[in-house]
């Protein structure tokens, strides 16, 4: 099925990388412990979040909602957006068109 988008994938990935980085405990998606995460330098943290964003984007094509850390990422194909949620709050909206 896939996530339909008209924006450049690189731009979507940049926005989604920043958004997943704001989810509390997002690094646990890769089964990392808090001390492992804290030990990473900022450039490595960014690379982990970019890999997470990439995995989530393609995963949303199969499953419209994916739990990440303390949050959830939801693909809303009707409105052509990805919503990044923490608790009951939408903390980011990534536009796909």
PDB file of C-alpha atoms in Angstrom, residues 3 55-56 60 64 67 85:
ATOM      1  CA  UNK A   3       2.269   6.142   2.366  1.00  0.00           C
ATOM      2  CA  UNK A  55      11.466   2.744   9.528  1.00  0.00           C
ATOM      3  CA  UNK A  56       8.258   4.333  10.785  1.00  0.00           C
ATOM      4  CA  UNK A  60       2.973   3.210   8.195  1.00  0.00           C
ATOM      5  CA  UNK A  64      -1.519   3.139   9.993  1.00  0.00           C
ATOM      6  CA  UNK A  67       3.742   2.955  18.906  1.00  0.00           C
ATOM      7  CA  UNK A  85       1.170  11.970  19.328  1.00  0.00           C
TER       8      UNK A  85
END
